[in-house]
mmCIF file of C-alpha atoms in Angstrom:
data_model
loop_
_atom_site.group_PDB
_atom_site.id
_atom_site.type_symbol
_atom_site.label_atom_id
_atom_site.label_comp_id
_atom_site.label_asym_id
_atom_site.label_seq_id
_atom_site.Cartn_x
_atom_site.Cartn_y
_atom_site.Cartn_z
ATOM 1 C CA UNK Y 915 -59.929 23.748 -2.107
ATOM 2 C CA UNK Y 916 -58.652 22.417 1.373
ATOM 3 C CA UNK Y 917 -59.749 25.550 4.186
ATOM 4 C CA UNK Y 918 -56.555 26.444 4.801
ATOM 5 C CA UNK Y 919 -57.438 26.021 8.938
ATOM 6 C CA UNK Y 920 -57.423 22.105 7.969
ATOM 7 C CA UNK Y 921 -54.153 20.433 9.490
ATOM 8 C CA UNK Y 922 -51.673 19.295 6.624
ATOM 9 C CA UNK Y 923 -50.672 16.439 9.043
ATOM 10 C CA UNK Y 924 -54.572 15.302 9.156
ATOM 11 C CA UNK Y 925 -55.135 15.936 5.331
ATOM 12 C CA UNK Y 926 -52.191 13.186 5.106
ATOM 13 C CA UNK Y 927 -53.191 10.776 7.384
ATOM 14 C CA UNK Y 928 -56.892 10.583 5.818
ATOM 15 C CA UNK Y 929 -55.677 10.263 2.206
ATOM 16 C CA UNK Y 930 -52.986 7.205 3.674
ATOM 17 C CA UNK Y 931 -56.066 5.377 4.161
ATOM 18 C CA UNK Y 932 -56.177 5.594 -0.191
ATOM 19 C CA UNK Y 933 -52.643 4.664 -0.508
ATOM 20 C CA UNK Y 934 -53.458 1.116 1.287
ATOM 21 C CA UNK Y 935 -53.542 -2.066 -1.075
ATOM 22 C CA UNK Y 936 -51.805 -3.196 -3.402
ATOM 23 C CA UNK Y 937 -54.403 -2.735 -5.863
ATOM 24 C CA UNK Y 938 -54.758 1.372 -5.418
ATOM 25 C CA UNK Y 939 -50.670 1.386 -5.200
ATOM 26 C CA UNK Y 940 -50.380 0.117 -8.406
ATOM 27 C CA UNK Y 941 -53.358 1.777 -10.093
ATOM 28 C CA UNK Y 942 -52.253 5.208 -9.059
ATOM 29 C CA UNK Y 943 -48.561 4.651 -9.967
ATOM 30 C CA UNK Y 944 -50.371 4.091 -13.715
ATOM 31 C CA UNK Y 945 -52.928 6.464 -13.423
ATOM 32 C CA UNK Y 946 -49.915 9.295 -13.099
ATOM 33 C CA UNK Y 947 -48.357 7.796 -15.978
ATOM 34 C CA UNK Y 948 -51.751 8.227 -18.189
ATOM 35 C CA UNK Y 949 -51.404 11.800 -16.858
ATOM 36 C CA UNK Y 950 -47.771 12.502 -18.010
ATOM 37 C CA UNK Y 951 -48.431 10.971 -21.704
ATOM 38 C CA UNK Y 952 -51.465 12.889 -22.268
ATOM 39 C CA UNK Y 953 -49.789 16.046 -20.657
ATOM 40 C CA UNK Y 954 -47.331 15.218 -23.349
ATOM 41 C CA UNK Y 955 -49.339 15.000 -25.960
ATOM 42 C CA UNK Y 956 -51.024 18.197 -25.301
ATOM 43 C CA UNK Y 957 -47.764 19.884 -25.458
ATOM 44 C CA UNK Y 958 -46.673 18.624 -28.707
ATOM 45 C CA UNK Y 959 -50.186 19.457 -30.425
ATOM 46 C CA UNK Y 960 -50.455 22.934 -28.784
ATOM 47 C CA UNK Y 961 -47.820 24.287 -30.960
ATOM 48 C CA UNK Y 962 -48.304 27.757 -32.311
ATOM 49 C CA UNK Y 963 -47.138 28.041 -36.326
ATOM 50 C CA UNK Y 964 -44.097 29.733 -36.492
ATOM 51 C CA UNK Y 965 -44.974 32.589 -38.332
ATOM 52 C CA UNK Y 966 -47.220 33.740 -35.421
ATOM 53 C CA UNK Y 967 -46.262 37.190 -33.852
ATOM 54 C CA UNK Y 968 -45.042 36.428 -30.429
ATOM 55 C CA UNK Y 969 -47.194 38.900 -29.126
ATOM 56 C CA UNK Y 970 -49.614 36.111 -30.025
ATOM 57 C CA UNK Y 971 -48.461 32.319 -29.332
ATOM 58 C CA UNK Y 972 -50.085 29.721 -27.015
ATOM 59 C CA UNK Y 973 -48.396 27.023 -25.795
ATOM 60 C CA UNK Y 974 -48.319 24.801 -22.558
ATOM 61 C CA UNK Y 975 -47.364 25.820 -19.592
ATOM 62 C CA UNK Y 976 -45.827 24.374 -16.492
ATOM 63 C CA UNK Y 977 -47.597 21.429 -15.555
ATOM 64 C CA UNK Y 978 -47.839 21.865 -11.256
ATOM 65 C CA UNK Y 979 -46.227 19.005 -8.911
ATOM 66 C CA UNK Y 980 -50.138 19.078 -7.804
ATOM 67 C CA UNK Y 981 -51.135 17.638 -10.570
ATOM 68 C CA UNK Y 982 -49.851 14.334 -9.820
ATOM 69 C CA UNK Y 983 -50.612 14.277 -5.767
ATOM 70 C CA UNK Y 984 -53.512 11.187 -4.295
ATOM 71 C CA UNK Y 985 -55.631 14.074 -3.282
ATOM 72 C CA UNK Y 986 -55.979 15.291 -6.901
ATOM 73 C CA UNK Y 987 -56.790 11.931 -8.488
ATOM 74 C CA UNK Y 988 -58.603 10.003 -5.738
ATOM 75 C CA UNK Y 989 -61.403 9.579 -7.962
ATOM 76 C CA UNK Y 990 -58.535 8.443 -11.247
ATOM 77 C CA UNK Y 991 -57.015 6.130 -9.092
ATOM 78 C CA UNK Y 992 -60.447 4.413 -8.331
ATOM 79 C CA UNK Y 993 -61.590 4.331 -11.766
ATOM 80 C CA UNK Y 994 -58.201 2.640 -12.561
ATOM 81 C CA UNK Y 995 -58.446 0.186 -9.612
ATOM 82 C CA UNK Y 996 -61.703 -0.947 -11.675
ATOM 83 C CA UNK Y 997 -59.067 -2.423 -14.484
ATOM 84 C CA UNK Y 998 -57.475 -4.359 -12.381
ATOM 85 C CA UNK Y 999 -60.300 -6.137 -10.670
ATOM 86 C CA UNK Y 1000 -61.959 -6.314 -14.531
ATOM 87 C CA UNK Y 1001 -58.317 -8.202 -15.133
ATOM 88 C CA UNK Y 1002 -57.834 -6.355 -18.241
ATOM 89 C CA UNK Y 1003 -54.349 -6.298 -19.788
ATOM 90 C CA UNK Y 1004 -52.087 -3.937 -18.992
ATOM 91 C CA UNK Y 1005 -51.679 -1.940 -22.587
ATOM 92 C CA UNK Y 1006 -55.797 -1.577 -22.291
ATOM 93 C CA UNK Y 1007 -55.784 -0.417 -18.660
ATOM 94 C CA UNK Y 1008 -53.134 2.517 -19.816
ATOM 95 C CA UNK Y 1009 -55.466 3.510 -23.071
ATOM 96 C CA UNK Y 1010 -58.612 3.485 -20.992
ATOM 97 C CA UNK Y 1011 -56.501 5.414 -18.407
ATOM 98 C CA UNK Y 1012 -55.281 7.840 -20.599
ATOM 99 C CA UNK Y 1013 -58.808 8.134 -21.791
ATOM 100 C CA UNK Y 1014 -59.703 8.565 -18.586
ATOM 101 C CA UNK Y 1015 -57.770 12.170 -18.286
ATOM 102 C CA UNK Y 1016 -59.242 13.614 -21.354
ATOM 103 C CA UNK Y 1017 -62.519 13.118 -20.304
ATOM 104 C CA UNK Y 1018 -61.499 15.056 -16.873
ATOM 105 C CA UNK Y 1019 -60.301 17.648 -19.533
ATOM 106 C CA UNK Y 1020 -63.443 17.772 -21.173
ATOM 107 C CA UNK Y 1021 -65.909 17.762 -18.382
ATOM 108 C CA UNK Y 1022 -63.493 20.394 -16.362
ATOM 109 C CA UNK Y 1023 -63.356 22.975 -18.930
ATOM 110 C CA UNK Y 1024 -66.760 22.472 -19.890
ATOM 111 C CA UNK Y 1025 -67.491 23.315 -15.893
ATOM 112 C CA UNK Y 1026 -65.476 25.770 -16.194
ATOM 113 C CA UNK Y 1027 -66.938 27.588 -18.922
ATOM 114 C CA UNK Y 1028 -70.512 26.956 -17.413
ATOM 115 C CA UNK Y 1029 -70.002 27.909 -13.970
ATOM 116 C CA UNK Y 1030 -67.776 31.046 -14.622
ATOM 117 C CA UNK Y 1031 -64.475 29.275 -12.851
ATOM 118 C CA UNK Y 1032 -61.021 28.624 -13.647
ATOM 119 C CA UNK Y 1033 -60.481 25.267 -12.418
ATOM 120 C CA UNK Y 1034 -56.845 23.943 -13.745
ATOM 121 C CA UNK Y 1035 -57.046 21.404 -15.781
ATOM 122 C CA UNK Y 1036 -54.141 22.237 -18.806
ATOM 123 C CA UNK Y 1037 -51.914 25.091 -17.883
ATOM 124 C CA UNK Y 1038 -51.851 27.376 -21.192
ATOM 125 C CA UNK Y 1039 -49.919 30.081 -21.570
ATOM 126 C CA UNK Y 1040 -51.864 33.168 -23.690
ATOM 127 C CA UNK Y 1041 -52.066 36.549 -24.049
ATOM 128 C CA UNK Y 1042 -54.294 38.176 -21.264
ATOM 129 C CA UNK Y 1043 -56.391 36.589 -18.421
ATOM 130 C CA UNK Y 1044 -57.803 34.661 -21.172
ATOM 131 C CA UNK Y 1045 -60.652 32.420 -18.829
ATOM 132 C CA UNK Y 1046 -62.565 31.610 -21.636
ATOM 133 C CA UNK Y 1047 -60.405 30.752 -24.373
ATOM 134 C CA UNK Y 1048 -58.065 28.684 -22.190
ATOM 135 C CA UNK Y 1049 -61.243 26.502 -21.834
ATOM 136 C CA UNK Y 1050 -61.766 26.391 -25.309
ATOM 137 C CA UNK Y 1051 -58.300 25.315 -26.395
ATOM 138 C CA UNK Y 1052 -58.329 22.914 -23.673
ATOM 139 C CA UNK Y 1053 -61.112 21.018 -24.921
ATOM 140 C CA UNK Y 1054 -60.114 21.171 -28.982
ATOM 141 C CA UNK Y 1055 -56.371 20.179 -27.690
ATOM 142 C CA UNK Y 1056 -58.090 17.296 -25.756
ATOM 143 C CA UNK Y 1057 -60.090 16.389 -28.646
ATOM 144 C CA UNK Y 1058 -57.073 15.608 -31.069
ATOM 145 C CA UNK Y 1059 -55.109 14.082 -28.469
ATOM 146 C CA UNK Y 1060 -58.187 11.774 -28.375
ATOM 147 C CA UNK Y 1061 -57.027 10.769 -31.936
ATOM 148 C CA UNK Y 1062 -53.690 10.732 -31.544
ATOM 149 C CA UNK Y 1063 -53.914 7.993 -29.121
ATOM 150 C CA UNK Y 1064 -56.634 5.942 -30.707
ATOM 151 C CA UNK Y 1065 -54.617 6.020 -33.827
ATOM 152 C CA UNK Y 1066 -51.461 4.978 -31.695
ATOM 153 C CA UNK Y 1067 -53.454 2.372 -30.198
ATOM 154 C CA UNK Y 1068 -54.815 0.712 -33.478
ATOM 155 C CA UNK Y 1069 -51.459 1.147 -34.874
ATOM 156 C CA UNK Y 1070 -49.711 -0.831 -31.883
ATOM 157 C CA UNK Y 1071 -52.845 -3.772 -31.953
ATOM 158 C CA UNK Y 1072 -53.999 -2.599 -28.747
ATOM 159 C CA UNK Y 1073 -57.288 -2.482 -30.205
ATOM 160 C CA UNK Y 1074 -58.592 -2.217 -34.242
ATOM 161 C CA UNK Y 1075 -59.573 0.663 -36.308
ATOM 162 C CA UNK Y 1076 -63.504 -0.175 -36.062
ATOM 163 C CA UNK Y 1077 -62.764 0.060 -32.041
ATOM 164 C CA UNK Y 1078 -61.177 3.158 -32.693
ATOM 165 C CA UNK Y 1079 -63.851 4.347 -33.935
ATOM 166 C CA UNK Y 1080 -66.336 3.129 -31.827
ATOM 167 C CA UNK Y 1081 -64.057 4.822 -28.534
ATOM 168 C CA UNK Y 1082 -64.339 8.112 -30.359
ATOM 169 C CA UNK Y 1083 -68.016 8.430 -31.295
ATOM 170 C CA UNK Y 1084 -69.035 7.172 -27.791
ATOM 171 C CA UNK Y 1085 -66.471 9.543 -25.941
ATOM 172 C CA UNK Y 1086 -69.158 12.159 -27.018
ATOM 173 C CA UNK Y 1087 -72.587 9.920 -26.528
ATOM 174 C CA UNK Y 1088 -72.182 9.108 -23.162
ATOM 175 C CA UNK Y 1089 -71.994 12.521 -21.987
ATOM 176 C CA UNK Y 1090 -74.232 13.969 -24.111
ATOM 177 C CA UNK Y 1091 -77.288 13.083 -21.152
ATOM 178 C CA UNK Y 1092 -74.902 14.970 -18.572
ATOM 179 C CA UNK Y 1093 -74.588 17.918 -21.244
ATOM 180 C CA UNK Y 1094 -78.426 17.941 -21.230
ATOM 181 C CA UNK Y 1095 -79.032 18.590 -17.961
ATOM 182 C CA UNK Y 1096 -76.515 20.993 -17.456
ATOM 183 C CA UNK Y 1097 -77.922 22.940 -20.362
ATOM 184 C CA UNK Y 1098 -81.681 22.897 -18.524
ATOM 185 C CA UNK Y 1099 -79.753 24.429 -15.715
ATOM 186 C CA UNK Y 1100 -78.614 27.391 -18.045
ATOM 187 C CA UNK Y 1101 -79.857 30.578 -16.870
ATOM 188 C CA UNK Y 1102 -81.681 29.067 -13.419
ATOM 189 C CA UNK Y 1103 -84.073 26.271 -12.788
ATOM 190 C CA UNK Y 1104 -88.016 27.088 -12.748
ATOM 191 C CA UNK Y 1105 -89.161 24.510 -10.013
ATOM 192 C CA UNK Y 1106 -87.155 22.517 -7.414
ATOM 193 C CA UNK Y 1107 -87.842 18.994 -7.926
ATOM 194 C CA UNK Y 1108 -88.390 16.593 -4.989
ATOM 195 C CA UNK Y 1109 -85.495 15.250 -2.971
ATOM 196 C CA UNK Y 1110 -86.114 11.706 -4.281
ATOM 197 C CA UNK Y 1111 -86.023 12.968 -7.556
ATOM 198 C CA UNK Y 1112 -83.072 14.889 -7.246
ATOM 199 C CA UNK Y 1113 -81.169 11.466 -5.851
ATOM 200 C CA UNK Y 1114 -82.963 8.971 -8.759
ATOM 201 C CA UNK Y 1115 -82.716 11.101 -12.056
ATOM 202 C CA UNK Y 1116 -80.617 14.319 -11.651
ATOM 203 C CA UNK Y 1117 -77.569 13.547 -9.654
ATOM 204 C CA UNK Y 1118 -77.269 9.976 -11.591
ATOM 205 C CA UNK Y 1119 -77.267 12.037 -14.490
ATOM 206 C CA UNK Y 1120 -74.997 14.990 -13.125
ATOM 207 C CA UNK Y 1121 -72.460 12.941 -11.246
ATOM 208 C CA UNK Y 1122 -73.462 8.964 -11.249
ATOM 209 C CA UNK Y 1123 -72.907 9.033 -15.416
ATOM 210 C CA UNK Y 1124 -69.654 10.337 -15.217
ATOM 211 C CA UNK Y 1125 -68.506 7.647 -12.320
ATOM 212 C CA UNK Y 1126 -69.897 4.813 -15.173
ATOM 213 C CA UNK Y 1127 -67.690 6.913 -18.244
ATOM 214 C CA UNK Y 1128 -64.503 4.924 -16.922
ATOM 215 C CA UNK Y 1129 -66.250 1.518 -18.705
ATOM 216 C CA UNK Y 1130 -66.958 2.922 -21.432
ATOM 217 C CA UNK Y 1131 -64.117 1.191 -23.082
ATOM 218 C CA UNK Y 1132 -64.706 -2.343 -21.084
ATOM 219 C CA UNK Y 1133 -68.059 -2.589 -22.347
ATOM 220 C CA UNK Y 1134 -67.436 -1.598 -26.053
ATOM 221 C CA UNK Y 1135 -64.389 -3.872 -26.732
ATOM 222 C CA UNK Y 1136 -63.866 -6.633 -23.949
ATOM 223 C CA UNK Y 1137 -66.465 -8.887 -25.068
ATOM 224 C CA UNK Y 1138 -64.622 -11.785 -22.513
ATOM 225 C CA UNK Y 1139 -65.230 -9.532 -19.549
ATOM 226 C CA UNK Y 1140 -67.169 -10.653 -16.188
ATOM 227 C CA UNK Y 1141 -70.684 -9.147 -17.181
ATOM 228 C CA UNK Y 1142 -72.133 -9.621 -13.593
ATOM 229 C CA UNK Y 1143 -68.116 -7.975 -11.871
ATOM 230 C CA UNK Y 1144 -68.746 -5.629 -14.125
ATOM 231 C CA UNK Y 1145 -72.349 -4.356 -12.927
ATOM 232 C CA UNK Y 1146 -71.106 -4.672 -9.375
ATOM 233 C CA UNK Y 1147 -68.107 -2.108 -10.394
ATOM 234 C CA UNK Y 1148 -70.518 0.182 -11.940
ATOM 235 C CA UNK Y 1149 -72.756 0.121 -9.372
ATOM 236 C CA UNK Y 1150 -70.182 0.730 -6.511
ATOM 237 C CA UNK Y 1151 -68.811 3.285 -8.672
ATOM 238 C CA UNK Y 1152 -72.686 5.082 -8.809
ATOM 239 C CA UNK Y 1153 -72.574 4.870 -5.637
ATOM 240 C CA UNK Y 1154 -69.554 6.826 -4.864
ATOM 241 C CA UNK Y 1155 -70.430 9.498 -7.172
ATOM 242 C CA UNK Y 1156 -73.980 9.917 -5.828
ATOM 243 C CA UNK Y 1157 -72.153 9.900 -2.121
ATOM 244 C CA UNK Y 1158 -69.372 12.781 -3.417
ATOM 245 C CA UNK Y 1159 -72.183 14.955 -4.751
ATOM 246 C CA UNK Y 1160 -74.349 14.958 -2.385
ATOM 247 C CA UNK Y 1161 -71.630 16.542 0.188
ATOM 248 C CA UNK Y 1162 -70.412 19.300 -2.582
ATOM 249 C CA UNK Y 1163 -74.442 19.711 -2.492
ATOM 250 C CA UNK Y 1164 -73.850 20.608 0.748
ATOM 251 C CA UNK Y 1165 -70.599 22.515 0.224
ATOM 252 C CA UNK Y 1166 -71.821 24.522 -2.630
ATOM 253 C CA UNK Y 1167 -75.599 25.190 -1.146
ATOM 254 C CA UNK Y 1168 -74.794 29.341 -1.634
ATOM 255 C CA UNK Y 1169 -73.824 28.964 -4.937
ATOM 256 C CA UNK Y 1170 -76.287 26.781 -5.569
ATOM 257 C CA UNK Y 1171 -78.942 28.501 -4.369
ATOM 258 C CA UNK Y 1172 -77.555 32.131 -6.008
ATOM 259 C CA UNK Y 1173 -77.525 30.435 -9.739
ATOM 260 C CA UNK Y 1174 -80.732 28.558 -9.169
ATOM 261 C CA UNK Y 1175 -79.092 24.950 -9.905
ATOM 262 C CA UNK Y 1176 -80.461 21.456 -8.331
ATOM 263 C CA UNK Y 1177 -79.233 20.401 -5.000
ATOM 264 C CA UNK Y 1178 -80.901 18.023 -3.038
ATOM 265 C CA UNK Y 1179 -80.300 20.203 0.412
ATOM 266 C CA UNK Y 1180 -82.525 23.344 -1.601
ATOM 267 C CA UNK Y 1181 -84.693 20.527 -2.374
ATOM 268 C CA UNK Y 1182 -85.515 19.608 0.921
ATOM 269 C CA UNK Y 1183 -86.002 22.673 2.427
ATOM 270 C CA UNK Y 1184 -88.140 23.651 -0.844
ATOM 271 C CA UNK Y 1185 -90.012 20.366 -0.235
ATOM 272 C CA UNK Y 1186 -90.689 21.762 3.840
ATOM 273 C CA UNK Y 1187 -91.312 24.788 2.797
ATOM 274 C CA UNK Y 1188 -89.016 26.776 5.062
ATOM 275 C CA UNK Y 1189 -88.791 29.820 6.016
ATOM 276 C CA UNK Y 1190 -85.273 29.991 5.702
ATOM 277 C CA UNK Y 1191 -85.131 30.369 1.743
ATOM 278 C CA UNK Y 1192 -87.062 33.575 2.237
ATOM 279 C CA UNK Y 1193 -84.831 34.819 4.261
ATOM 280 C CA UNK Y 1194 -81.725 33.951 1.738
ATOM 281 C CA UNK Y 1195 -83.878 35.520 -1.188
ATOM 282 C CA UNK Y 1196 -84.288 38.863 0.256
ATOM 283 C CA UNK Y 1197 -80.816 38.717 2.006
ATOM 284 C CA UNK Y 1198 -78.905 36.624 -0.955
ATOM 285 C CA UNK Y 1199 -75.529 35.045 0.874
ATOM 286 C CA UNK Y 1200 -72.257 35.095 -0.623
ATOM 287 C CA UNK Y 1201 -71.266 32.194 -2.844
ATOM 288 C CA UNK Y 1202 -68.578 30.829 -0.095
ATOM 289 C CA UNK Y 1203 -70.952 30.923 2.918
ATOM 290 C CA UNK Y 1204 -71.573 27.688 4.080
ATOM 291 C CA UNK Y 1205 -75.331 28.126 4.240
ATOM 292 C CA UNK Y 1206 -75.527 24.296 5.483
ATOM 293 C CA UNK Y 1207 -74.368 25.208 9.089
ATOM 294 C CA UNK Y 1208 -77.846 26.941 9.290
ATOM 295 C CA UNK Y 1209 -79.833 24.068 8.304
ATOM 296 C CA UNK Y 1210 -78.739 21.488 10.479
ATOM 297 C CA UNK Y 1211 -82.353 19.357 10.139
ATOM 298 C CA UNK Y 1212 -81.588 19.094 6.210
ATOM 299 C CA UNK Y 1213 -77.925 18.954 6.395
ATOM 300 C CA UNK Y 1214 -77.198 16.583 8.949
ATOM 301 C CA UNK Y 1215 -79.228 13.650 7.463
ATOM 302 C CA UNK Y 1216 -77.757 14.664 3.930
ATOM 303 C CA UNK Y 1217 -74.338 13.716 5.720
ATOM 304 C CA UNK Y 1218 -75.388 10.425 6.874
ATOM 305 C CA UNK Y 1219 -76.689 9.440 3.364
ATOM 306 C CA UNK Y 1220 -73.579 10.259 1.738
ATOM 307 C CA UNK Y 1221 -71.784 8.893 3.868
ATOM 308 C CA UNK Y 1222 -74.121 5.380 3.639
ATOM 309 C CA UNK Y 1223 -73.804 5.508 -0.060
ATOM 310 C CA UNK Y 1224 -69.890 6.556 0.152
ATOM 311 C CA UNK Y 1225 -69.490 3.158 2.732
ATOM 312 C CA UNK Y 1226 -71.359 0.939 0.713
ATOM 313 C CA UNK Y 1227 -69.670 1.719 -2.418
ATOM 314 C CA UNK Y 1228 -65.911 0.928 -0.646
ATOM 315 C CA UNK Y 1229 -67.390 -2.146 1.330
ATOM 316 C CA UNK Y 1230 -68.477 -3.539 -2.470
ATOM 317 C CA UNK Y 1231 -65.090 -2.356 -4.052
ATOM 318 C CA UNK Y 1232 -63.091 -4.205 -0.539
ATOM 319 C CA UNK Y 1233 -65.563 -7.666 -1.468
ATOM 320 C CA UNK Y 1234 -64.533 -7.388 -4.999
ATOM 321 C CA UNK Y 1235 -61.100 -7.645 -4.777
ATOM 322 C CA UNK Y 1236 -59.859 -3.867 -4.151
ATOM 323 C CA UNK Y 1237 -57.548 -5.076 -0.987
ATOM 324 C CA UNK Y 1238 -58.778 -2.371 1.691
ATOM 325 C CA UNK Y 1239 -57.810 -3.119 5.572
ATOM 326 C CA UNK Y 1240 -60.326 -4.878 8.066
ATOM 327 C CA UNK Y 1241 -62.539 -1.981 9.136
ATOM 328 C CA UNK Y 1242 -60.605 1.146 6.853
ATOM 329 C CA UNK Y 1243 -63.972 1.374 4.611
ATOM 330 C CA UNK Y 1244 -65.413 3.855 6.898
ATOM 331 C CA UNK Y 1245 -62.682 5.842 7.910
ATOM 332 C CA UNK Y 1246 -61.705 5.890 4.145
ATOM 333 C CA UNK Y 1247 -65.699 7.265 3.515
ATOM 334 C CA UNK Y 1248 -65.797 9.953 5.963
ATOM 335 C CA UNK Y 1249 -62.006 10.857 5.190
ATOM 336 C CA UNK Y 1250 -63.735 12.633 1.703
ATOM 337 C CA UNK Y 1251 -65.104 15.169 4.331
ATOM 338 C CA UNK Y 1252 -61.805 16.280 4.993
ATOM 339 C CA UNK Y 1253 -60.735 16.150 1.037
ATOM 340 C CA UNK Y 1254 -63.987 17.419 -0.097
ATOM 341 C CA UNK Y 1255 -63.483 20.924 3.046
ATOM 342 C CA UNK Y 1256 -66.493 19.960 5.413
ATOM 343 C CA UNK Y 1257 -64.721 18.514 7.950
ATOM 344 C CA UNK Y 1258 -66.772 20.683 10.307
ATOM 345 C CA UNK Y 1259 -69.222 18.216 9.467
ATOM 346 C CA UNK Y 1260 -66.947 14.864 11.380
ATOM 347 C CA UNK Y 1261 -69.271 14.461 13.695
ATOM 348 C CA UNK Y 1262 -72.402 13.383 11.444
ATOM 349 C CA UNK Y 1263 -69.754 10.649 10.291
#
C-alpha cells in the first residue's frame, strides 16, 4: 500500500508514464475486460444452495472501483502487452488474459494463506472475519471458473478439447516449483544462502516463474509463434520480476527477517557478517519498519540492481515493439519506487 505521505498528484504522473503507447492502451482496456468476465464468473459459481440457512450463505461481494485502476494491474497490463507483440489473435489474447486473473487468484490467496494476510483478491461475503476460508473459497471458485472458460473456449473453437486439457493440467505444473520453495520457507529458513544464489535460483523461482506463467498458453498451443520474440519476451519479463522483487526485498526486510524467509538484502548482510542482525535478533523490529534505511551499504546497491534489471527489461520490451517514448524507459523503471512505497529511496534511481 501507497504511504499515505506520497502525493496523489505524483502517484498519477508516474503511472502516466504506463498509460503511453498504443500497445499498453489497448492491452489494459482488455486486460479489465478479462477482469470483469472472470469477476462474473465467480459470481455466478459462488452461489449458495437455496436451502442454506441465511445465517450461513456466501456469495460475492462488491467488486471495488480499485480493482480495475493501472496501479493495480501494472504487471496484467504488461503480461497482456506480450500478446500483442506475440501477434496472437484477439479471442486467444482474451482466454490467456482471463487466465491470466485466475492465476493472480491463485497465487494471492495462496500468499495470503501463507503469510497470514488478507490481500483482496475476490470480495466474499461470509459469516465472521472468516481470513482463512475466504482464501479457500477463492481458490476452489477460481479453480472451476478455470473450467468454465476452457470449456467455453473449446466450445467456441478458440482452441480444442486436447488444448483444454493441456491449459488445465499445466495451470498447476508450472507453479508447482514456486509452491516448493515457498513450502521450504514454512516455519523459517535454516541457513541464508549467498546473494548470488538468492538472485540465480530463489527469486527466479519465487518471482521470475510467475512473470514466465503469462506464456504458458503461447507455448502450449501457438505452434506458428516467433520462437526467438518469444524468448526475448520471457526474458524481459524475468527481468522485471527479478527487478520488482528485489525492491519488496527491500520493502519487506522486517518481515522478512521476523519469519526467517530469503531476501537477498538479509543475504548480504548474512554474507558480511554484520553486526547489525545481532542487534535486530535481540531487539526484533516491527514488521512495518523499514529496516533498509539502516543499511544503506546493502540497500543502496540493491536499488541500483533493480533498477538495472527493471531498465533493461522496458528498454527490450520498447525494441520489441511495446511503443514506449524516446527516453520514458527509465523514468517508467524508477516510477515502481513510487508504486511499490520506497520512494524515499529516488535518489539511488
Amino acid at each position: 500500500m501507497l504511504n499515505t505521505t506520497t502525493r496523489p498528484k505524483a502517484v498519477a504522473s508516474w503511472l502516466g508514464l504506463w498509460r503511453t503507447g498504443k500497445i499498453l492502451k489497448s492491452s489494459y482496456a482488455e486486460q479489465m475486460d478479462c477482469i470483469r468476465e472472470v469477476y462474473r464468473l465467480l459470481d455466478e459459481t459462488i452461489q449458495t444452495p437455496s436451502h442454506a440457512p441465511a445465517r450461513y450463505r456466501v456469495s460475492m461481494g462488491v467488486i471495488p472501483n480499485s480493482f480495475y485502476t493501472l496501479r493495480k494491474n501494472i504487471f496484467s497490463t504488461l503480461f497482456h502487452s506480450s500478446y500483442h507483440l506475440l501477434d496472437l489473435s484477439q479471442k486467444r489474447r482474451m482466454l490467456y488474459g482471463k487466465l491470466n486473473h485466475l492465476f493472480r487468484i491463485w497465487v494471492t490467496s495462496a500468499d495470503n494463506l501463507l503469510d497470514d494476510e488478507d490481500k483482496e483478491v475476490v470480495p466474499l461475503t461470509m459469516p465472521g472475519q472468516s481470513p482463512i476460508m475466504r482464501q479457500v473459497v477463492a481458490i476452489m471458485a477460481a479453480d472451476r471458473v478455470l473450467k468454465k472458460l476452457l470449456d467455453e473456449a473449446a466450445a467456441d473453437g478458440v482452441i480444442n478439447a486436447d488444448q483444454a486439457r493441456q491449459l488445465a493440467d499445466s495451470s498447476l505444473q508450472v507453479l508447482l516449483p514456486s509452491a516448493a520453495l515457498e513450502a521450504s520457507e514454512e516455519g523459517g529458513i535454516s541457513k541464508r544462502p549467498a546473494p548470488a544464489d538468492v538472485l540465480s535460483t530463489i527469486h527466479v523461482l519465487k518471482t521470475g516463474i510467475l512473470f514466465h506463467v503469462p506464456f504458458l498458453g503461447p507455448e502450449l498451443i501457438e505452434p506458428q509463434i516467433d520462437q526467438r520474440r518469444l524468448a526475448e519476451l520471457k526474458e524481459a519479463l524475468l527481468k522485471f520480476g527479478l527487478g520488482c522483487q528485489l525492491l519488496d526485498d527491500l520493502r519487506d526486510l522486517a518481515r522478512d527477517f521476523i519469519e526467517g524467509r530469503h531476501n537477498y538484502v538479509l543475504s548480504i548482510l548474512e554474507q558480511e557478517q554484520h553486526p547489525i542482525l545481532q542487534t535486530w535478533q535481540q531487539r526484533p523490529p516491527s514488521t512495518e519498519a523499514r529496516l533498509y534505511q539502516e543499511v544503506p551499504q546493502a540497500s543502496l546497491p540493491t536499488v541500483r540492481l533493480a533498477m538495472q534489471y527493471l531498465k533493461e527489461s522496458l528498454t527490450a520490451l520498447k525494441q520489441l515493439g511495446l511503443g514506449i517514448p524516446l527516453l520514458s524507459t527509465d523514468r517508467m523503471a524508477c516510477s515502481m519506487l513510487t508504486i511499490l512505497d520506497l520512494e524515499d529511496l529516488r535518489h539511488a534511481c
